[in-house]
Amino acid sequence: MAHVHFLDETLRDGQQSLWGMRMQAGMALPAAPYLDRTGFRVVDFSGSNQFEVLIRHCRENPWAMMDAMIEAMPNSTIRCGMRSNASVTFRTTPDSLMDAWMRQLNRHGARSFWIYDVLFNIDKMLRLAAVAKEFGSEVAGAIMFTLSPVHDDAYYADKVNKLSVSPNVDTILLYDTAGVLEKERLQTLLPAIIGAARGKPIEFHANNILGQSAKAYLDAIDLGVSIIHTASRPLANGPSVPSTEIMVNNIELLGHSHDLNKDMLAPVAEHFERVGKAAGFLVNQYNEYDILSIQHQIPGGMTGTLKAQLAQHGMSDRLTEVLHEVALVRRELGYPGMATPFSQLVGIQAVLNVVNGERYKIVPDEIVEYAAGYYGETVAPIDAEVLDRIMTSSRAKDILNSPSEQPSIEELRKRYGTDDDDELILRALMPESDLERMRAAGPLKQTFPLLSSRESQMIVDLARTINLPLVQYSTNGLSVEMAR
């Protein structure tokens, strides 16, 4: 029997997949002491797009939120995620700024990192790993899995070998964004990965899009995985990862052991279910098995983005057509792994193809940069005809004549007018107008008003369903006016 370690994804992938990264400090802080006492090996907390969403949509300072959460979980190792060559943007970010971001995350208290690159620029991954080791932090080298004719066991074993040889990589993380891994594939993939990992522990993260990832976890444990990623049930399943509750139950029934205090699971779940319902966010999700998902392999959280884009064009009824187009674009672009930024870029190109009625009539700048190798070497060649359409698009010449720059950190500090690297990162990644609105919102709010009374719930229901510019509501004890 195996001893299984749990890594908590409630605060990161759970809310990223179901809440669009809109979890604010006041929503999370009441649950932090329970999470802290549960016994997770690591608590995953932040990804780069969390910074963008908190600033732009929540008017909340992400550094202040991070400080408050880490202070509230003194017994936990907090993890952050980093894409090797870019931050918030879908485009590339100067190496010096990525190094500065890694240092600031460590200075704020993160001590575990998962570092990924969908095209496996191993040199950039290992450079960031070395920066993390300046602070003694743990590093997981991520293997972003995708099903394709070119992503075979030998391909992944080669990447694991190049990561595990570094003393700065502590674990290997098998990351299945589309939740497509089944026992048959795992039976050859995991031995290849373990054989190249030099004895380093294997983590497994699988989004439960097809409803089969809990079973994949159990199969993976039998094959040698020792760390699984789960989330509190309200923020689990669907496009998120399997729930901690079901996996604890499953591994106990199979005779495996773990370190979790199960008494802490219910308070966390009860809190986030209340918050999610009060805020109008998704909770308690489940997905059906859909073979189309295997073909397009869009991460679950991105489906909502596609729906919103189609709704803007009055084409919501064409989602299935877009999903089929995603599968085709992915093949034509050489099967990039469907994780940030390529899942978004493939999805955007598919929407443009459908909306415009002519394929590749409009090509985003980032697709040109991908084809030009700015992100790294493609796994398979881009379809020749599609490559020609991309490189003769209206913006291609300007983009190819303006390659990405690599300024030093000193040059960046001078450019953005600050020696404070917290501030530098915010200014470099976000428009000043968004930062001004964030600052105007005042200090970090550490509580969230749980709307639980009958009257206030009626107001929430009205706000969700009525599209009128003005709504007035009154009872004997309450009068409310809402304007859009």
XYZ file of C-alpha atoms in Angstrom:
484
model
C 0.000 0.000 0.000
C 1.124 3.560 -0.691
C 1.374 6.661 1.461
C -0.339 9.442 -0.505
C 0.404 13.142 -0.057
C -2.230 15.743 -0.876
C -1.611 19.147 -2.464
C -4.517 21.559 -2.084
C -5.815 23.404 -5.166
C -8.843 25.125 -3.625
C -7.253 28.581 -3.631
C -5.651 28.298 -7.076
C -6.902 25.862 -9.721
C -10.254 25.367 -8.035
C -11.111 29.035 -8.095
C -9.330 29.570 -11.420
C -11.455 26.904 -13.103
C -14.781 27.737 -11.444
C -14.549 31.363 -10.287
C -12.306 32.897 -12.946
C -9.662 33.820 -10.313
C -12.123 36.214 -8.638
C -11.570 34.896 -5.116
C -10.782 37.928 -2.959
C -8.988 37.993 0.363
C -12.187 38.368 2.361
C -13.620 35.295 0.670
C -10.623 33.111 1.508
C -9.288 34.296 4.868
C -12.015 32.744 7.075
C -11.179 29.305 5.670
C -7.399 29.737 5.881
C -6.973 28.478 9.485
C -8.840 25.262 8.616
C -6.793 24.715 5.459
C -3.668 25.378 7.503
C -4.553 22.636 9.989
C -5.640 20.033 7.438
C -2.135 18.705 6.807
C -1.664 19.334 3.103
C 1.866 18.799 1.847
C 1.579 22.107 -0.034
C -1.208 24.668 -0.536
C -1.222 26.067 -4.070
C -2.140 29.719 -4.009
C -1.251 31.916 -6.952
C -0.818 32.002 -10.699
C 0.116 35.021 -12.760
C -3.405 35.711 -14.024
C -4.548 36.014 -10.406
C -2.635 39.286 -10.256
C -4.384 40.566 -13.380
C -7.890 39.586 -12.261
C -7.504 40.913 -8.715
C -6.291 44.280 -9.967
C -8.559 44.710 -12.966
C -11.807 43.172 -11.772
C -11.623 43.086 -7.969
C -9.637 46.295 -7.331
C -7.512 44.362 -4.850
C -3.753 44.510 -4.374
C -2.475 40.961 -5.034
C 0.641 41.483 -2.934
C -1.502 42.502 0.051
C -3.767 39.477 -0.453
C -0.774 37.166 -0.666
C 0.696 38.585 2.549
C -2.605 38.196 4.399
C -3.117 34.607 3.245
C 0.413 33.498 4.074
C 0.168 35.098 7.514
C -3.092 33.210 8.081
C -1.467 29.849 7.182
C 1.798 29.803 9.159
C 2.046 25.999 9.167
C 1.611 25.567 5.411
C 4.049 25.622 2.511
C 2.553 27.987 -0.048
C 3.014 27.350 -3.763
C 2.917 29.714 -6.740
C 2.989 28.851 -10.434
C 5.107 30.414 -13.156
C 5.195 30.056 -16.925
C 8.871 30.117 -17.855
C 8.807 32.848 -20.469
C 5.793 35.009 -19.706
C 3.700 36.527 -16.966
C 0.169 37.915 -17.234
C 0.404 38.504 -20.957
C -0.066 35.819 -23.602
C 3.123 37.194 -25.166
C 6.661 36.755 -23.857
C 8.114 38.644 -20.878
C 11.773 39.715 -20.443
C 13.834 37.198 -18.491
C 14.904 39.876 -16.022
C 11.295 40.615 -15.094
C 10.509 36.912 -14.685
C 13.507 36.552 -12.367
C 12.367 39.587 -10.381
C 8.875 38.148 -10.065
C 10.257 34.858 -8.782
C 12.328 36.718 -6.181
C 9.385 38.846 -5.032
C 7.095 35.828 -4.660
C 9.750 34.255 -2.450
C 10.219 37.469 -0.469
C 6.503 37.495 0.221
C 6.698 33.963 1.605
C 6.050 31.420 -1.152
C 8.312 28.401 -0.721
C 7.108 26.024 -3.425
C 6.812 26.635 -7.168
C 5.621 24.756 -10.189
C 7.332 25.977 -13.333
C 6.026 25.124 -16.767
C 6.569 25.778 -20.428
C 4.178 24.193 -22.912
C 6.913 24.076 -25.572
C 9.478 22.951 -22.970
C 12.098 25.681 -23.095
C 14.017 23.744 -20.459
C 16.766 26.364 -20.157
C 14.259 29.000 -19.088
C 12.542 26.625 -16.649
C 15.849 25.754 -15.006
C 16.929 29.405 -14.834
C 13.820 30.211 -12.781
C 14.355 27.092 -10.678
C 17.827 28.368 -9.802
C 16.338 31.705 -8.713
C 13.847 29.890 -6.462
C 16.723 27.963 -4.906
C 18.312 31.260 -3.804
C 15.588 31.158 -1.130
C 15.653 27.413 -0.507
C 12.267 26.877 -2.134
C 10.951 23.617 -3.548
C 10.545 23.405 -7.334
C 8.250 21.142 -9.331
C 9.178 20.812 -12.993
C 5.910 20.514 -14.885
C 5.203 18.096 -17.718
C 2.180 19.585 -19.473
C 0.404 16.596 -20.969
C -1.598 16.599 -24.188
C -2.863 13.816 -26.423
C -1.527 14.038 -29.964
C 0.238 11.855 -32.534
C 3.575 13.498 -31.685
C 3.423 13.552 -27.871
C 4.532 9.977 -27.184
C 6.167 8.422 -24.110
C 9.672 9.014 -25.455
C 8.903 12.721 -25.924
C 7.849 13.152 -22.305
C 10.612 10.950 -20.916
C 13.167 13.149 -22.684
C 11.718 16.274 -21.043
C 11.651 14.620 -17.612
C 15.264 13.543 -18.030
C 16.347 17.101 -18.845
C 14.481 18.461 -15.812
C 15.377 15.798 -13.265
C 19.104 16.029 -13.948
C 19.042 19.476 -12.343
C 19.558 19.586 -8.564
C 17.200 22.581 -8.540
C 14.175 20.459 -9.527
C 12.727 18.530 -6.572
C 9.603 16.894 -8.007
C 8.137 16.151 -11.428
C 4.554 17.316 -11.953
C 2.445 15.489 -14.549
C -0.213 18.056 -15.438
C -3.246 16.940 -17.473
C -5.173 20.141 -18.216
C -7.872 18.405 -20.274
C -8.340 15.410 -17.972
C -7.850 12.918 -20.809
C -5.460 10.473 -19.153
C -6.895 6.996 -18.672
C -5.407 3.788 -17.277
C -4.266 2.445 -20.657
C -2.232 5.578 -21.407
C -0.936 5.901 -17.848
C 0.387 2.326 -17.904
C 3.076 3.298 -20.403
C 3.448 7.010 -19.705
C 4.121 6.852 -15.967
C 6.812 4.132 -16.143
C 8.566 6.252 -18.787
C 8.368 9.346 -16.586
C 9.401 7.535 -13.401
C 12.276 5.892 -15.220
C 13.648 9.281 -16.217
C 12.923 11.084 -12.916
C 16.012 9.875 -10.999
C 13.937 8.883 -7.997
C 12.280 12.280 -7.593
C 8.631 12.207 -6.413
C 5.916 12.394 -9.064
C 2.962 14.745 -8.614
C -0.261 14.355 -10.605
C -2.721 17.110 -11.481
C -5.722 16.240 -13.667
C -8.673 18.527 -14.308
C -11.866 16.492 -14.063
C -13.401 17.690 -17.327
C -14.385 14.198 -18.482
C -15.375 13.027 -15.004
C -12.643 10.371 -14.943
C -9.734 12.032 -13.139
C -10.458 10.534 -9.711
C -10.075 7.075 -11.265
C -6.917 8.251 -13.057
C -5.496 9.325 -9.686
C -6.065 5.863 -8.234
C -4.453 4.210 -11.255
C -1.528 6.623 -11.025
C -0.986 5.820 -7.338
C -0.737 2.122 -8.234
C 1.889 3.078 -10.842
C 4.060 5.119 -8.451
C 2.593 8.621 -8.109
C 2.870 9.824 -4.501
C 1.383 13.365 -4.617
C -2.118 14.171 -5.921
C -3.755 17.578 -6.413
C -7.295 18.020 -5.055
C -9.675 20.798 -4.005
C -12.417 21.299 -1.447
C -15.622 19.836 -2.891
C -17.440 23.129 -3.723
C -14.426 24.161 -5.831
C -13.673 20.699 -7.224
C -14.748 18.656 -10.231
C -16.153 19.889 -13.506
C -13.242 21.812 -15.009
C -11.446 21.715 -11.637
C -9.574 18.800 -10.025
C -11.179 15.919 -8.063
C -12.344 16.699 -4.554
C -10.204 16.096 -1.502
C -13.193 14.468 0.169
C -13.686 11.731 -2.437
C -9.982 11.027 -2.835
C -9.451 10.661 0.921
C -12.355 8.230 1.000
C -11.089 6.336 -2.053
C -7.536 5.855 -0.885
C -8.673 4.769 2.597
C -10.997 2.170 1.062
C -8.073 0.849 -0.986
C -5.819 0.612 2.077
C -3.526 3.554 1.287
C -2.532 6.031 4.008
C -2.394 9.848 4.188
C -1.626 12.703 6.591
C -4.846 14.740 6.438
C -7.006 15.750 9.396
C -10.446 14.971 7.974
C -12.167 17.062 10.653
C -10.969 20.188 8.840
C -12.538 19.300 5.470
C -16.156 20.128 6.315
C -15.561 23.683 7.652
C -13.605 24.579 4.503
C -16.285 23.163 2.203
C -19.146 24.787 4.104
C -17.441 28.173 3.949
C -16.645 28.134 0.234
C -20.097 26.835 -0.663
C -21.656 29.792 1.164
C -19.264 32.272 -0.444
C -19.730 30.823 -3.916
C -23.513 30.923 -3.690
C -23.515 34.429 -2.228
C -21.199 35.729 -4.961
C -23.003 33.923 -7.762
C -20.044 31.671 -8.580
C -20.116 28.015 -9.627
C -19.933 25.416 -6.867
C -20.348 21.633 -6.692
C -19.755 20.973 -10.382
C -19.828 17.727 -12.369
C -19.162 17.060 -16.051
C -20.316 14.331 -18.391
C -17.967 12.280 -20.578
C -17.787 14.080 -23.944
C -15.492 12.700 -26.671
C -15.366 16.122 -28.357
C -13.420 17.299 -25.297
C -10.705 14.768 -26.137
C -10.437 16.190 -29.650
C -10.155 19.880 -28.770
C -8.648 19.459 -25.236
C -9.657 22.950 -24.143
C -9.050 23.452 -20.406
C -12.375 23.670 -18.624
C -12.053 27.254 -17.443
C -11.595 28.439 -21.020
C -14.978 27.174 -22.221
C -16.607 30.131 -20.470
C -14.329 32.531 -22.332
C -15.323 31.020 -25.674
C -19.007 31.293 -24.769
C -18.565 34.969 -23.859
C -16.759 35.722 -27.118
C -19.516 34.099 -29.175
C -22.212 35.892 -27.178
C -20.597 39.230 -28.075
C -21.159 38.371 -31.737
C -24.677 36.992 -31.217
C -23.429 33.500 -32.116
C -23.899 31.534 -28.904
C -25.596 28.741 -30.850
C -22.338 28.009 -32.684
C -20.257 26.807 -29.725
C -20.073 23.219 -31.003
C -18.875 24.498 -34.383
C -16.150 26.483 -32.625
C -15.055 23.466 -30.597
C -14.662 21.432 -33.784
C -12.688 24.344 -35.261
C -10.446 24.381 -32.172
C -9.544 20.747 -32.800
C -8.691 21.560 -36.435
C -6.647 24.686 -35.621
C -4.733 22.761 -32.959
C -3.721 20.118 -35.502
C -2.777 22.744 -38.128
C -0.579 24.624 -35.643
C 1.496 21.558 -34.814
C -0.357 20.288 -31.736
C 0.676 22.862 -29.129
C -0.186 21.722 -25.621
C -3.546 23.117 -24.553
C -2.419 25.234 -21.630
C -1.714 28.958 -21.297
C -0.995 30.659 -23.627
C -1.681 28.218 -26.444
C -5.117 27.039 -25.349
C -6.239 30.668 -25.464
C -4.479 31.410 -28.758
C -5.911 28.344 -30.473
C -9.359 29.198 -29.094
C -9.186 32.822 -30.220
C -8.073 31.799 -33.731
C -10.924 29.280 -33.924
C -13.492 31.901 -32.908
C -12.113 34.337 -35.496
C -12.268 31.672 -38.193
C -15.919 30.941 -37.443
C -17.030 34.534 -36.888
C -15.393 35.863 -40.060
C -16.531 33.018 -42.271
C -13.026 32.747 -43.719
C -10.292 30.764 -42.016
C -7.194 32.784 -40.978
C -8.591 35.984 -42.511
C -7.560 37.647 -39.248
C -4.515 36.327 -37.396
C -3.683 37.570 -33.855
C -0.171 38.918 -33.280
C 0.581 36.094 -30.859
C -0.141 33.445 -33.516
C 2.425 35.130 -35.771
C 4.937 35.130 -32.910
C 4.235 31.453 -32.242
C 4.785 30.581 -35.906
C 7.986 32.645 -35.915
C 9.391 30.670 -32.968
C 9.215 33.438 -30.373
C 7.720 30.985 -27.835
C 10.118 28.162 -28.714
C 10.259 25.319 -31.197
C 6.910 23.828 -32.200
C 6.378 20.159 -31.374
C 5.274 19.315 -34.932
C 5.523 21.413 -38.114
C 2.773 23.929 -38.777
C 0.610 23.046 -41.787
C 2.373 24.616 -44.796
C -0.705 26.345 -46.214
C -1.685 27.712 -42.806
C 1.878 28.888 -42.171
C 1.763 30.821 -45.438
C -1.536 32.469 -44.426
C -0.049 33.435 -41.070
C 3.178 34.859 -42.459
C 1.412 36.884 -45.144
C -1.178 38.321 -42.751
C -1.466 42.087 -42.372
C 0.535 42.318 -39.148
C 3.209 39.705 -39.825
C 5.852 42.008 -41.319
C 5.690 44.511 -38.448
C 5.866 41.744 -35.840
C 8.816 40.001 -37.472
C 10.673 43.313 -37.634
C 10.114 43.916 -33.898
C 11.449 40.907 -31.963
C 10.974 40.701 -28.213
C 13.456 42.774 -26.221
C 15.478 41.621 -23.217
C 16.079 44.706 -21.039
C 17.988 44.358 -17.778
C 16.239 44.782 -14.446
C 18.013 48.128 -14.024
C 16.624 49.301 -17.369
C 13.142 48.200 -16.380
C 13.328 50.004 -13.036
C 14.351 53.173 -14.829
C 11.655 52.748 -17.497
C 8.866 52.346 -14.942
C 10.246 54.867 -12.483
C 10.569 52.727 -9.369
C 13.160 50.783 -7.376
C 10.419 48.847 -5.570
C 10.167 45.526 -7.423
C 6.639 44.863 -6.101
C 5.578 48.088 -7.769
C 7.732 47.426 -10.819
C 5.981 44.133 -11.498
C 2.536 45.706 -11.200
C 3.440 48.630 -13.475
C 5.072 46.386 -16.063
C 2.128 44.007 -16.234
C -0.940 46.223 -15.853
C -2.128 49.564 -17.304
C -1.737 52.495 -14.932
C -5.484 53.165 -15.134
C -6.211 49.767 -13.576
C -3.628 50.340 -10.854
C -5.155 53.730 -10.040
C -8.604 52.165 -9.610
C -7.103 49.452 -7.410
C -5.426 52.036 -5.172
C -8.582 54.150 -5.024
C -10.488 51.144 -3.635
C -8.523 51.475 -0.390
C -6.822 48.905 1.849
C -7.351 45.159 1.590
C -10.832 44.063 2.651
C -10.493 41.055 4.938
C -14.180 40.145 5.179
C -16.823 39.288 2.600
C -20.516 40.024 3.233
C -22.224 36.645 3.130
C -25.653 37.541 1.772
C -27.860 35.190 3.725
C -31.066 37.046 4.665
C -34.229 36.467 2.640
C -34.392 40.085 1.457
C -30.765 40.345 0.451
C -30.964 37.023 -1.400
C -33.928 38.383 -3.364
C -31.772 41.359 -4.367
C -29.002 39.050 -5.530
C -31.497 37.051 -7.591
C -32.844 40.247 -9.153
C -29.356 41.484 -10.015
C -28.597 38.213 -11.788
C -31.762 38.037 -13.868
C -32.943 41.562 -14.696
C -31.376 43.492 -17.566
C -33.270 46.757 -17.012
C -31.181 49.917 -16.494
C -32.909 50.691 -13.183
C -34.543 48.459 -10.555
C -36.262 49.630 -7.377
C -37.196 47.167 -4.632
C -38.815 47.876 -1.298
C -40.379 46.103 1.679
C -41.461 47.415 5.070
C -37.900 47.293 6.345
C -35.782 47.572 3.208
C -35.505 49.863 0.197
C -32.957 49.326 -2.546
C -32.319 51.003 -5.900
C -29.956 49.377 -8.421
C -28.709 51.175 -11.520
C -26.554 49.718 -14.282
